[in-house]
mmCIF file of C-alpha atoms in Angstrom:
data_model
loop_
_atom_site.group_PDB
_atom_site.id
_atom_site.type_symbol
_atom_site.label_atom_id
_atom_site.label_comp_id
_atom_site.label_asym_id
_atom_site.label_seq_id
_atom_site.Cartn_x
_atom_site.Cartn_y
_atom_site.Cartn_z
ATOM 1 C CA MET J 1 100.581 86.023 112.501
ATOM 2 C CA THR J 2 99.388 89.212 111.191
ATOM 3 C CA PHE J 3 98.253 91.281 107.436
ATOM 4 C CA ALA J 4 102.238 92.657 108.158
ATOM 5 C CA ASP J 5 103.819 88.741 108.201
ATOM 6 C CA TRP J 6 101.481 88.286 104.753
ATOM 7 C CA THR J 7 103.302 91.278 103.378
ATOM 8 C CA THR J 8 106.423 90.207 103.758
ATOM 9 C CA TYR J 9 105.904 86.493 102.221
ATOM 10 C CA PHE J 10 104.615 87.951 99.168
ATOM 11 C CA ARG J 11 107.103 90.974 99.011
ATOM 12 C CA GLN J 12 109.958 87.896 99.858
ATOM 13 C CA ASN J 13 107.502 85.529 96.563
ATOM 14 C CA GLN J 14 107.877 88.374 93.961
ATOM 15 C CA THR J 15 110.981 86.819 91.662
ATOM 16 C CA HIS J 16 109.796 83.013 92.102
ATOM 17 C CA LEU J 17 108.924 83.195 88.331
ATOM 18 C CA ASP J 18 112.254 84.711 87.310
ATOM 19 C CA ASP J 19 114.088 81.584 86.841
ATOM 20 C CA LEU J 20 111.565 79.176 84.329
ATOM 21 C CA SER J 21 112.892 77.822 81.910
ATOM 22 C CA TRP J 22 111.626 79.407 78.734
ATOM 23 C CA ASP J 23 114.439 77.719 76.833
ATOM 24 C CA ASP J 24 112.284 74.169 76.517
ATOM 25 C CA THR J 25 111.938 73.286 72.758
ATOM 26 C CA TYR J 26 109.021 70.828 73.549
ATOM 27 C CA ARG J 27 105.488 71.577 71.750
ATOM 28 C CA LEU J 28 102.030 70.528 72.753
ATOM 29 C CA THR J 29 101.218 67.341 70.821
ATOM 30 C CA ALA J 30 97.628 68.312 68.803
ATOM 31 C CA ARG J 31 96.191 65.800 71.885
ATOM 32 C CA GLU J 32 97.240 68.114 74.808
ATOM 33 C CA ARG J 33 96.128 70.961 72.714
ATOM 34 C CA ARG J 34 93.147 69.610 72.759
ATOM 35 C CA ALA J 35 93.112 69.174 76.461
ATOM 36 C CA VAL J 36 94.626 71.511 77.940
ATOM 37 C CA ALA J 37 94.406 74.524 75.344
ATOM 38 C CA ARG J 38 91.047 76.096 75.829
ATOM 39 C CA SER J 39 91.043 75.964 79.312
ATOM 40 C CA LEU J 40 94.334 77.955 79.620
ATOM 41 C CA GLN J 41 93.350 80.377 78.084
ATOM 42 C CA HIS J 42 89.964 81.068 80.365
ATOM 43 C CA PHE J 43 92.276 80.412 83.783
ATOM 44 C CA GLN J 44 95.087 83.352 82.199
ATOM 45 C CA ARG J 45 92.217 85.539 82.209
ATOM 46 C CA GLY J 46 91.481 85.129 85.062
ATOM 47 C CA GLU J 47 94.509 85.140 87.006
ATOM 48 C CA SER J 48 94.574 88.635 85.003
ATOM 49 C CA SER J 49 92.306 91.223 87.428
ATOM 50 C CA GLU J 50 93.271 94.660 87.923
ATOM 51 C CA GLY J 51 91.703 93.921 91.474
ATOM 52 C CA LYS J 52 90.741 97.191 91.575
ATOM 53 C CA HIS J 53 87.487 96.656 93.103
ATOM 54 C CA LEU J 54 89.303 94.385 95.758
ATOM 55 C CA TYR J 55 91.985 96.618 96.373
ATOM 56 C CA GLN J 56 89.332 99.326 96.818
ATOM 57 C CA ARG J 57 87.331 97.106 99.086
ATOM 58 C CA VAL J 58 90.349 96.276 101.733
ATOM 59 C CA LYS J 59 91.474 100.187 101.542
ATOM 60 C CA ASP J 60 88.302 100.583 103.301
ATOM 61 C CA THR J 61 88.962 98.547 105.986
ATOM 62 C CA GLY J 62 91.883 100.838 106.820
ATOM 63 C CA ASN J 63 94.384 98.474 107.876
ATOM 64 C CA THR J 64 97.252 99.565 106.551
ATOM 65 C CA ASP J 65 98.662 96.063 106.088
ATOM 66 C CA HIS J 66 96.169 94.269 104.699
ATOM 67 C CA VAL J 67 96.264 97.363 101.839
ATOM 68 C CA ALA J 68 100.152 96.163 101.542
ATOM 69 C CA ALA J 69 99.467 92.775 101.489
ATOM 70 C CA ILE J 70 96.318 92.508 98.992
ATOM 71 C CA ARG J 71 98.696 94.503 96.348
ATOM 72 C CA LEU J 72 101.342 92.385 96.261
ATOM 73 C CA PHE J 73 98.997 89.561 96.729
ATOM 74 C CA ILE J 74 96.842 90.835 93.543
ATOM 75 C CA GLY J 75 100.505 91.720 92.018
ATOM 76 C CA GLU J 76 101.392 87.713 92.419
ATOM 77 C CA GLU J 77 98.097 86.648 90.926
ATOM 78 C CA GLN J 78 99.268 89.136 87.404
ATOM 79 C CA GLY J 79 102.262 87.490 87.602
ATOM 80 C CA HIS J 80 100.292 84.307 86.948
ATOM 81 C CA ALA J 81 98.864 85.749 83.984
ATOM 82 C CA ARG J 82 101.488 87.072 82.524
ATOM 83 C CA VAL J 83 103.440 83.398 82.592
ATOM 84 C CA LEU J 84 100.350 81.853 81.632
ATOM 85 C CA GLY J 85 99.533 84.173 78.962
ATOM 86 C CA ARG J 86 103.748 83.989 77.985
ATOM 87 C CA PHE J 87 103.570 80.414 77.626
ATOM 88 C CA LEU J 88 100.651 80.820 75.398
ATOM 89 C CA GLY J 89 102.756 82.935 72.966
ATOM 90 C CA LYS J 90 104.759 80.600 72.537
ATOM 91 C CA GLN J 91 102.615 77.743 71.826
ATOM 92 C CA GLY J 92 100.969 79.633 69.139
ATOM 93 C CA ILE J 93 97.779 79.829 70.790
ATOM 94 C CA ALA J 94 95.932 82.801 71.764
ATOM 95 C CA CYS J 95 95.103 84.690 74.899
ATOM 96 C CA LEU J 96 90.950 85.605 74.778
ATOM 97 C CA ARG J 97 90.257 88.935 76.449
ATOM 98 C CA GLN J 98 86.933 88.142 77.810
ATOM 99 C CA THR J 99 85.743 85.125 79.499
ATOM 100 C CA TRP J 100 81.718 84.395 80.474
ATOM 101 C CA VAL J 101 83.597 82.232 83.419
ATOM 102 C CA ASP J 102 85.621 84.757 84.415
ATOM 103 C CA ASP J 103 82.767 87.330 83.923
ATOM 104 C CA VAL J 104 80.555 85.432 86.286
ATOM 105 C CA PHE J 105 82.822 85.904 89.022
ATOM 106 C CA ARG J 106 83.832 89.242 88.953
ATOM 107 C CA ARG J 107 80.587 90.051 88.953
ATOM 108 C CA LEU J 108 80.137 87.819 92.248
ATOM 109 C CA ARG J 109 83.076 89.209 93.746
ATOM 110 C CA GLN J 110 81.743 92.669 93.205
ATOM 111 C CA TRP J 111 78.435 91.567 94.961
ATOM 112 C CA GLY J 112 77.946 91.883 99.009
ATOM 113 C CA THR J 113 79.682 92.213 101.239
ATOM 114 C CA PHE J 114 83.805 92.492 101.216
ATOM 115 C CA GLU J 115 84.095 88.780 103.485
ATOM 116 C CA THR J 116 81.940 87.524 99.886
ATOM 117 C CA THR J 117 84.134 89.159 98.092
ATOM 118 C CA ILE J 118 87.014 86.949 99.547
ATOM 119 C CA ARG J 119 84.231 84.085 99.828
ATOM 120 C CA VAL J 120 84.538 84.078 96.444
ATOM 121 C CA LEU J 121 87.984 84.508 95.965
ATOM 122 C CA LEU J 122 88.401 81.639 97.954
ATOM 123 C CA THR J 123 86.199 79.204 95.814
ATOM 124 C CA ALA J 124 88.683 80.385 92.763
ATOM 125 C CA GLU J 125 91.604 79.464 94.797
ATOM 126 C CA ILE J 126 90.564 76.267 95.581
ATOM 127 C CA ILE J 127 89.336 75.126 92.513
ATOM 128 C CA ALA J 128 92.821 76.174 90.225
ATOM 129 C CA ALA J 129 94.688 74.156 93.360
ATOM 130 C CA VAL J 130 93.223 71.605 91.669
ATOM 131 C CA TYR J 131 92.873 72.415 87.876
ATOM 132 C CA TYR J 132 96.920 73.104 87.815
ATOM 133 C CA ARG J 133 97.709 69.040 89.481
ATOM 134 C CA ALA J 134 95.606 68.117 86.571
ATOM 135 C CA VAL J 135 97.028 70.440 83.818
ATOM 136 C CA PHE J 136 100.603 68.929 85.432
ATOM 137 C CA HIS J 137 99.492 65.414 84.490
ATOM 138 C CA ALA J 138 98.101 66.526 80.984
ATOM 139 C CA THR J 139 100.854 67.473 79.693
ATOM 140 C CA TYR J 140 104.668 66.242 78.830
ATOM 141 C CA SER J 141 105.819 69.819 78.440
ATOM 142 C CA SER J 142 108.531 70.580 81.204
ATOM 143 C CA LEU J 143 108.489 74.028 80.958
ATOM 144 C CA LEU J 144 104.317 73.732 81.452
ATOM 145 C CA GLN J 145 104.814 71.404 84.287
ATOM 146 C CA GLN J 146 107.064 73.388 85.669
ATOM 147 C CA ILE J 147 104.866 76.160 85.607
ATOM 148 C CA CYS J 148 101.888 74.475 86.950
ATOM 149 C CA LEU J 149 104.583 74.054 90.110
ATOM 150 C CA ARG J 150 105.592 77.096 90.867
ATOM 151 C CA LEU J 151 101.316 78.332 90.576
ATOM 152 C CA LEU J 152 100.214 74.912 92.771
ATOM 153 C CA ARG J 153 103.028 76.423 95.941
ATOM 154 C CA ASP J 154 101.401 79.557 95.093
ATOM 155 C CA GLU J 155 98.177 78.253 95.349
ATOM 156 C CA GLU J 156 98.331 77.071 98.272
ATOM 157 C CA MET J 157 99.515 79.973 100.116
ATOM 158 C CA HIS J 158 96.667 82.230 98.421
ATOM 159 C CA ILE J 159 93.930 79.596 99.883
ATOM 160 C CA ASN J 160 96.067 80.504 103.308
ATOM 161 C CA PHE J 161 96.045 83.824 102.835
ATOM 162 C CA GLN J 162 92.133 84.249 102.389
ATOM 163 C CA CYS J 163 91.309 81.769 105.264
ATOM 164 C CA PHE J 164 93.821 84.160 107.425
ATOM 165 C CA THR J 165 91.534 86.718 106.325
ATOM 166 C CA LEU J 166 88.023 85.203 107.282
ATOM 167 C CA VAL J 167 89.024 84.133 110.293
ATOM 168 C CA GLN J 168 89.341 87.896 110.883
ATOM 169 C CA GLU J 169 85.701 88.675 109.642
ATOM 170 C CA ARG J 170 84.520 85.520 111.814
ATOM 171 C CA ARG J 171 85.482 87.473 114.884
ATOM 172 C CA ARG J 172 83.383 90.065 113.881
ATOM 173 C CA SER J 173 79.957 88.278 112.890
ATOM 174 C CA SER J 174 77.513 86.942 115.430
ATOM 175 C CA ARG J 175 77.854 83.103 115.691
ATOM 176 C CA ALA J 176 73.862 82.604 113.470
ATOM 177 C CA GLY J 177 75.158 84.864 110.683
ATOM 178 C CA TRP J 178 78.706 82.974 109.984
ATOM 179 C CA TRP J 179 76.832 79.383 109.695
ATOM 180 C CA LEU J 180 73.772 80.707 107.290
ATOM 181 C CA ARG J 181 77.195 82.478 105.174
ATOM 182 C CA GLN J 182 79.135 79.260 105.351
ATOM 183 C CA GLN J 183 76.462 77.254 104.006
ATOM 184 C CA LEU J 184 76.321 79.966 101.133
ATOM 185 C CA HIS J 185 79.792 79.278 100.559
ATOM 186 C CA ARG J 186 79.652 75.644 100.423
ATOM 187 C CA GLY J 187 76.520 75.727 98.075
ATOM 188 C CA LEU J 188 78.953 77.778 95.749
ATOM 189 C CA MET J 189 81.730 75.395 95.991
ATOM 190 C CA VAL J 190 79.654 72.841 95.014
ATOM 191 C CA GLY J 191 77.724 74.624 92.444
ATOM 192 C CA THR J 192 81.231 76.155 90.315
ATOM 193 C CA SER J 193 83.059 72.721 90.859
ATOM 194 C CA VAL J 194 79.446 71.573 88.792
ATOM 195 C CA LEU J 195 80.013 74.586 86.362
ATOM 196 C CA VAL J 196 83.884 73.842 86.084
ATOM 197 C CA TRP J 197 83.873 70.410 85.136
ATOM 198 C CA LEU J 198 80.985 70.831 82.657
ATOM 199 C CA SER J 199 83.444 73.530 81.029
ATOM 200 C CA TYR J 200 86.969 71.907 81.650
ATOM 201 C CA ASN J 201 86.411 68.260 82.169
ATOM 202 C CA ARG J 202 88.422 67.484 79.137
ATOM 203 C CA THR J 203 91.225 68.695 80.692
ATOM 204 C CA LEU J 204 90.460 67.248 84.011
ATOM 205 C CA TRP J 205 90.464 63.662 82.153
ATOM 206 C CA ALA J 206 93.302 64.382 80.505
ATOM 207 C CA GLY J 207 95.126 64.953 83.870
ATOM 208 C CA GLY J 208 93.995 61.863 85.258
ATOM 209 C CA MET J 209 90.458 63.125 87.759
ATOM 210 C CA GLY J 210 87.161 62.073 86.103
ATOM 211 C CA PRO J 211 84.252 63.292 88.048
ATOM 212 C CA VAL J 212 84.692 61.683 91.206
ATOM 213 C CA GLY J 213 87.914 61.888 91.528
ATOM 214 C CA PHE J 214 87.772 65.715 90.520
ATOM 215 C CA ALA J 215 85.285 66.288 93.320
ATOM 216 C CA ALA J 216 87.503 64.054 95.551
ATOM 217 C CA ALA J 217 89.516 66.190 95.301
ATOM 218 C CA VAL J 218 87.778 69.592 95.410
ATOM 219 C CA SER J 219 86.331 68.564 98.660
ATOM 220 C CA ALA J 220 90.052 68.135 100.333
ATOM 221 C CA GLU J 221 90.625 71.430 99.396
ATOM 222 C CA TRP J 222 87.285 72.527 100.799
ATOM 223 C CA GLU J 223 87.849 70.871 103.764
ATOM 224 C CA ARG J 224 92.048 71.280 104.352
ATOM 225 C CA ALA J 225 90.416 75.192 104.494
ATOM 226 C CA GLN J 226 87.932 74.987 106.900
ATOM 227 C CA ASP J 227 90.114 73.253 109.097
ATOM 228 C CA MET J 228 92.187 76.361 108.989
ATOM 229 C CA ILE J 229 89.507 78.969 109.858
ATOM 230 C CA ARG J 230 88.367 75.978 112.595
ATOM 231 C CA GLN J 231 92.128 75.732 113.603
ATOM 232 C CA PRO J 232 94.062 79.650 112.485
ATOM 233 C CA GLY J 233 96.878 78.031 114.799
ATOM 234 C CA SER J 234 97.064 75.538 111.892
ATOM 235 C CA ILE J 235 97.667 78.604 109.142
ATOM 236 C CA GLU J 236 100.933 78.655 107.914
ATOM 237 C CA ILE J 237 103.460 81.188 105.724
ATOM 238 C CA ARG J 238 106.187 79.181 103.822
ATOM 239 C CA ARG J 239 109.371 79.966 104.440
ATOM 240 C CA GLN J 240 111.223 81.126 101.757
ATOM 241 C CA GLU J 241 113.499 79.046 99.609
ATOM 242 C CA PRO J 242 116.639 80.800 98.106
ATOM 243 C CA ARG J 243 116.674 81.156 94.254
ATOM 244 C CA LYS J 244 118.805 80.891 91.683
ATOM 245 C CA THR J 245 120.201 83.577 89.803
ATOM 246 C CA ALA J 246 120.490 81.534 86.710
ATOM 247 C CA PRO J 247 117.331 79.904 84.549
ATOM 248 C CA ARG J 248 117.233 76.441 85.197
ATOM 249 C CA PRO J 249 117.132 73.782 82.367
ATOM 250 C CA ALA J 250 114.587 72.869 81.096
ATOM 251 C CA PHE J 251 113.634 69.360 81.633
ATOM 252 C CA GLN J 252 110.941 66.695 82.997
ATOM 253 C CA PHE J 253 110.507 66.930 86.393
ATOM 254 C CA ASN J 254 110.274 64.056 88.680
ATOM 255 C CA GLN J 255 106.940 63.421 90.075
ATOM 256 C CA ALA J 256 108.198 62.819 93.293
ATOM 257 C CA ARG J 257 108.995 66.014 94.571
ATOM 258 C CA ALA J 258 105.137 67.117 92.511
ATOM 259 C CA VAL J 259 103.348 65.201 95.444
ATOM 260 C CA ALA J 260 105.381 67.090 98.447
ATOM 261 C CA GLY J 261 103.002 68.907 101.062
ATOM 262 C CA PRO J 262 99.227 69.140 102.378
ATOM 263 C CA MET J 263 98.484 68.767 97.940
ATOM 264 C CA ALA J 264 100.330 65.364 97.533
ATOM 265 C CA SER J 265 96.701 63.527 97.733
ATOM 266 C CA ALA J 266 95.754 64.349 94.389
ATOM 267 C CA LEU J 267 99.302 64.782 93.068
ATOM 268 C CA ARG J 268 99.364 60.847 93.060
#
């Protein structure tokens, strides 16, 4: 596997949000708005980064395949922001121009080495993977559930992509230095999890995740990522499925479909 393979994946995945059911007329109830509106605003803002600092960091490595892959990755994240923003607008919920949580993560990504930037990104991807599962279960909106499932598929691959990048960095690191940075990253993951719980526990509770369930879901994704870093051969790129050209009609997703894949345990 190479960065050229990731470039191919991201390029083939560019239309994965084109057939969402925007004809869905469901309006979030007052309970659902209280549960998900604020956190969706924050995550929408977090997905909207232009990625200039990340792009420049990758460009400085001189790896043209990685540059191409990261450009498409950033575009995919911005696609998430557009879809979430459109959903919020459809529900009469304003998008935010700035949030303090997003500001903190942006500063962390810009601090330290390129490896630090990737580790911060991986932390955010792990949190997002757990968060969108909670949102899926916190609403009866088939459109929002559809969006969550698409984003979950993307987050799974984003975690794999960041792990693949860290594997390349590990090969250039001393064993002691890598171990120390791993412990610091573990601390960042724990601190971020606490912050997210304190900030968005209303959404997580509504999605069936109490503090123990949330911590367990984050821990499971963290361990999955660590297994891939320890065993690079286990990192996979999902084969693309053929897409229909016409938008799918709005319908309620069958939960049995949502539990497929490595995220199954947290969706049950």
